[in-house]
Tab-separated table of C-alpha atoms in Angstrom:
chain	number	residue	atom	x	y	z
A	1	MET	CA	-5.279	-13.646	-31.932
A	2	GLY	CA	-2.665	-10.783	-32.538
A	3	ALA	CA	-1.070	-9.222	-29.627
A	4	LYS	CA	-2.761	-5.996	-30.244
A	5	ARG	CA	-6.220	-7.573	-30.380
A	6	ILE	CA	-5.383	-9.313	-27.155
A	7	LEU	CA	-4.241	-6.140	-25.579
A	8	ALA	CA	-7.249	-4.071	-26.711
A	9	ARG	CA	-9.616	-6.958	-25.272
A	10	ILE	CA	-7.767	-6.527	-21.870
A	11	ARG	CA	-8.099	-2.752	-21.939
A	12	LEU	CA	-11.879	-3.203	-22.781
A	13	MET	CA	-12.305	-5.568	-19.780
A	14	ARG	CA	-10.548	-3.109	-17.626
A	15	ALA	CA	-12.741	-0.293	-18.834
A	16	SER	CA	-15.857	-2.314	-18.375
A	17	PHE	CA	-14.657	-3.215	-14.740
A	18	GLY	CA	-14.355	0.154	-13.941
A	19	VAL	CA	-17.780	1.270	-15.486
A	20	ILE	CA	-19.606	-1.296	-13.207
A	21	LEU	CA	-17.635	-0.026	-10.102
A	22	THR	CA	-18.604	3.525	-10.987
A	23	ALA	CA	-22.264	2.762	-11.191
A	24	MET	CA	-22.102	0.831	-8.173
A	25	THR	CA	-20.800	3.694	-5.995
A	26	GLN	CA	-21.471	7.077	-7.925
A	27	GLY	CA	-24.966	7.602	-6.266
A	28	ALA	CA	-23.918	6.910	-2.694
A	29	ASP	CA	-20.567	8.448	-2.848
A	30	PRO	CA	-19.857	10.826	-6.070
A	31	ASP	CA	-16.091	11.667	-4.595
A	32	ARG	CA	-15.098	8.119	-4.526
A	33	ALA	CA	-16.209	7.377	-8.213
A	34	GLU	CA	-13.805	9.791	-9.052
A	35	ALA	CA	-10.923	7.372	-7.999
A	36	HIS	CA	-8.660	5.878	-10.502
A	37	PHE	CA	-6.117	3.119	-10.198
A	38	HIS	CA	-3.147	1.589	-11.913
A	39	LEU	CA	-0.827	-1.498	-11.619
A	40	PHE	CA	3.081	-1.580	-12.002
A	41	ASP	CA	5.710	-3.927	-11.751
A	42	THR	CA	8.049	-4.150	-8.713
A	43	ALA	CA	10.770	-6.671	-7.620
A	44	ILE	CA	8.115	-8.661	-5.364
A	45	GLY	CA	5.291	-8.496	-8.044
A	46	PRO	CA	2.506	-6.258	-9.238
A	47	CYS	CA	1.640	-3.392	-6.915
A	48	GLY	CA	-1.149	-0.964	-7.259
A	49	LEU	CA	-2.134	2.607	-6.367
A	50	ALA	CA	-5.519	4.392	-6.216
A	51	TRP	CA	-6.178	7.987	-6.035
A	52	ASN	CA	-8.513	10.916	-6.450
A	53	SER	CA	-8.196	14.639	-6.365
A	54	ALA	CA	-7.418	14.750	-2.616
A	55	GLY	CA	-4.651	12.134	-2.690
A	56	LEU	CA	-3.794	8.646	-2.449
A	57	VAL	CA	-6.909	6.438	-1.610
A	58	GLN	CA	-5.190	2.926	-1.478
A	59	VAL	CA	-1.995	1.103	-1.930
A	60	GLN	CA	-2.285	-2.607	-2.879
A	61	LEU	CA	0.734	-5.042	-2.451
A	62	PRO	CA	0.901	-7.927	-4.749
A	63	GLU	CA	-1.919	-10.645	-4.261
A	64	ALA	CA	-1.705	-14.259	-5.389
A	65	SER	CA	-1.977	-13.148	-8.936
A	66	GLU	CA	-1.931	-9.732	-10.953
A	67	ALA	CA	-5.781	-10.239	-11.506
A	68	ALA	CA	-6.473	-10.704	-7.886
A	69	THR	CA	-4.262	-7.566	-7.003
A	70	GLU	CA	-6.188	-5.608	-9.841
A	71	THR	CA	-9.548	-6.769	-8.454
A	72	ARG	CA	-8.855	-6.185	-4.814
A	73	LEU	CA	-7.446	-2.665	-5.456
A	74	GLY	CA	-10.407	-1.604	-7.801
A	75	ARG	CA	-13.077	-2.803	-5.723
A	76	GLY	CA	-11.388	-1.499	-2.503
A	77	ALA	CA	-10.975	1.828	-3.778
A	78	SER	CA	-14.133	1.859	-5.903
A	79	ALA	CA	-11.815	3.044	-8.487
A	80	THR	CA	-11.665	2.933	-12.496
A	81	TRP	CA	-8.486	1.739	-14.412
A	82	THR	CA	-6.371	4.414	-16.007
A	83	ASP	CA	-2.907	4.559	-17.798
A	84	THR	CA	-2.894	8.302	-17.219
A	85	LEU	CA	-0.917	8.986	-13.984
A	86	PRO	CA	-0.554	12.240	-12.155
A	87	ARG	CA	3.027	13.403	-11.657
A	88	SER	CA	2.720	12.617	-7.836
A	89	ILE	CA	1.326	9.187	-8.792
A	90	GLN	CA	4.199	8.452	-10.996
A	91	ASN	CA	6.807	9.476	-8.581
A	92	CYS	CA	5.150	7.352	-5.748
A	93	ALA	CA	5.191	4.158	-8.139
A	94	GLY	CA	8.923	5.037	-8.869
A	95	CYS	CA	9.567	5.234	-5.234
A	96	MET	CA	7.867	1.887	-4.660
A	97	ARG	CA	10.001	0.189	-7.306
A	98	ALA	CA	13.066	1.567	-5.732
A	99	TYR	CA	12.116	0.593	-2.018
A	100	PHE	CA	11.426	-3.141	-3.428
A	101	ASP	CA	14.927	-2.997	-5.086
A	102	GLY	CA	16.390	-2.168	-1.721
A	103	GLU	CA	16.774	1.457	-1.943
A	104	THR	CA	16.404	3.703	1.270
A	105	ILE	CA	13.142	5.532	0.521
A	106	ASP	CA	11.182	8.071	2.357
A	107	PHE	CA	7.283	8.258	1.622
A	108	THR	CA	6.250	11.085	4.094
A	109	ASP	CA	5.748	13.702	1.188
A	110	VAL	CA	3.124	11.430	-0.282
A	111	THR	CA	-0.269	13.087	0.098
A	112	LEU	CA	-3.133	10.855	1.602
A	113	ASP	CA	-6.676	11.160	1.242
A	114	MET	CA	-7.822	10.519	5.098
A	115	GLY	CA	-11.304	12.126	4.473
A	116	ARG	CA	-13.023	8.888	5.325
A	117	MET	CA	-10.777	7.870	8.268
A	118	SER	CA	-11.967	8.163	11.785
A	119	ALA	CA	-10.229	10.682	13.863
A	120	PHE	CA	-8.412	8.067	15.854
A	121	ASN	CA	-7.214	6.234	12.911
A	122	ALA	CA	-6.035	9.347	11.206
A	123	LYS	CA	-3.957	10.214	14.248
A	124	VAL	CA	-2.485	6.481	14.468
A	125	TYR	CA	-1.386	6.794	10.600
A	126	THR	CA	-0.130	10.282	11.103
A	127	ALA	CA	2.192	9.249	13.942
A	128	LEU	CA	3.165	6.112	12.320
A	129	ARG	CA	4.374	7.978	9.172
A	130	GLN	CA	7.298	9.506	11.489
A	131	VAL	CA	8.782	6.069	11.792
A	132	GLY	CA	11.440	6.071	9.291
A	133	TRP	CA	13.062	3.520	6.881
A	134	GLY	CA	14.793	0.947	9.057
A	135	GLN	CA	13.328	1.706	12.242
A	136	THR	CA	10.670	-0.275	14.304
A	137	THR	CA	8.173	0.763	17.171
A	138	THR	CA	5.360	-1.225	18.956
A	139	TYR	CA	1.836	-0.916	19.736
A	140	GLY	CA	2.303	0.393	23.115
A	141	ALA	CA	4.888	2.881	22.198
A	142	LEU	CA	2.667	4.227	19.534
A	143	ALA	CA	-0.176	4.429	22.106
A	144	LYS	CA	2.063	6.406	24.394
A	145	THR	CA	2.948	8.850	21.533
A	146	LEU	CA	-0.664	9.506	21.087
A	147	GLY	CA	-1.138	10.104	24.848
A	148	ASP	CA	-3.188	7.048	25.530
A	149	PRO	CA	-1.144	4.133	26.848
A	150	HIS	CA	-4.270	1.812	26.923
A	151	ALA	CA	-4.970	2.248	23.154
A	152	ALA	CA	-2.677	-0.496	21.872
A	153	ARG	CA	-5.525	-2.917	20.992
A	154	ALA	CA	-7.357	-0.142	19.195
A	155	ILE	CA	-3.996	0.613	17.383
A	156	GLY	CA	-3.516	-3.031	16.156
A	157	ALA	CA	-7.224	-2.880	14.761
A	158	ALA	CA	-6.067	0.505	12.845
A	159	MET	CA	-3.000	-1.369	11.540
A	160	GLY	CA	-5.357	-4.217	10.281
A	161	LYS	CA	-7.319	-1.603	8.381
A	162	ASN	CA	-4.376	0.538	6.842
A	163	PRO	CA	-5.244	1.078	3.223
A	164	TRP	CA	-1.617	2.521	2.598
A	165	PRO	CA	0.824	-0.389	3.660
A	166	LEU	CA	4.222	0.783	3.212
A	167	ILE	CA	3.172	4.411	2.771
A	168	VAL	CA	1.805	4.305	6.122
A	169	PRO	CA	4.550	1.776	7.518
A	170	CYS	CA	2.524	-0.673	9.331
A	171	HIS	CA	5.160	-3.423	8.827
A	172	ARG	CA	7.455	-1.340	11.118
A	173	VAL	CA	5.071	-2.196	14.283
A	174	LEU	CA	6.194	-5.064	16.299
A	175	ALA	CA	4.649	-6.747	19.291
A	176	ALA	CA	6.151	-5.605	22.783
A	177	SER	CA	8.048	-8.880	22.976
A	178	GLY	CA	9.976	-7.891	19.830
A	179	LYS	CA	7.984	-10.642	17.700
A	180	ILE	CA	7.398	-9.692	14.238
A	181	GLY	CA	3.497	-9.673	14.703
A	182	GLY	CA	0.667	-10.025	12.169
A	183	PHE	CA	0.401	-8.311	8.742
A	184	SER	CA	-2.557	-8.122	6.786
A	185	ALA	CA	-1.292	-7.894	3.265
A	186	TYR	CA	-0.993	-11.221	1.107
A	187	GLY	CA	1.832	-13.437	2.220
A	188	GLY	CA	1.246	-12.257	5.929
A	189	ARG	CA	4.324	-12.341	8.250
A	190	ALA	CA	6.374	-13.589	5.307
A	191	THR	CA	5.765	-10.394	3.370
A	192	LYS	CA	6.364	-8.309	6.649
A	193	ARG	CA	9.668	-10.018	7.324
A	194	HIS	CA	10.843	-9.611	3.896
A	195	MET	CA	10.143	-5.577	3.963
A	196	LEU	CA	11.888	-5.520	7.315
A	197	GLN	CA	14.963	-7.250	5.613
A	198	LEU	CA	14.915	-4.893	3.014
A	199	GLU	CA	15.369	-2.067	5.478
A	200	ARG	CA	18.135	-3.950	7.302
A	201	ALA	CA	15.890	-4.219	10.354
A	202	ASP	CA	16.641	-7.107	12.545
A	203	ALA	CA	13.458	-8.111	14.317
A	204	ASP	CA	12.340	-11.509	15.323
A	205	GLY	CA	14.774	-13.292	12.889
A	206	ALA	CA	14.288	-10.968	10.016
A	207	ALA	CA	18.190	-10.746	9.611
A	208	PRO	CA	19.097	-7.716	7.568
A	209	MET	CA	19.790	-8.475	3.821
A	210	LEU	CA	23.358	-7.654	3.281
A	211	PRO	CA	24.428	-5.700	0.031
A	212	GLY	CA	25.151	-7.906	-2.721
A	213	LEU	CA	23.819	-11.095	-0.900
A	214	PHE	CA	21.179	-11.846	-3.474
A	215	ASP	CA	22.650	-10.015	-6.444
């Protein structure tokens, strides 16, 4: 089978997958059915973005395979595949590629669709977005920022549900002891440690990657 025919079959499978998802969700939540997603290559593997007219719906870091990444993103965001990316999504994808290439990147201008977030989680994610590249914080420090020093456990739960890893930088949240803590993305702590290394952040043995060391 020629390459063009194989590519056509892949696109047809993606289109069919999106139709199924749309049919499953359209009646219950019309806005969500309008979401689209796209995968793109980065230095750590295929990542994905899902979005709608209100903003970014979900960020997907690499799973065990590209197929698993695509399936998790499409299902999680109830989105359909597209190769037509709005300028803002093109820019976000480009910035993610640059980030995983080791560049200092700021994602605070990315518009997020928080319409389905609880008020508490939205406050947590908004506060966390102020923790910049190379910086770290703790669950307790975030709780104090929110004016509720007893909310550390709830903040931990919000981190586990974060639909925008990297854009909402939950990898920068450490345990009070300075330990690296958990990470819900595929690869867990190893992925989190790698991201902290890219940012030259020395946390729990995540020694900074020196420029040129792995070139």
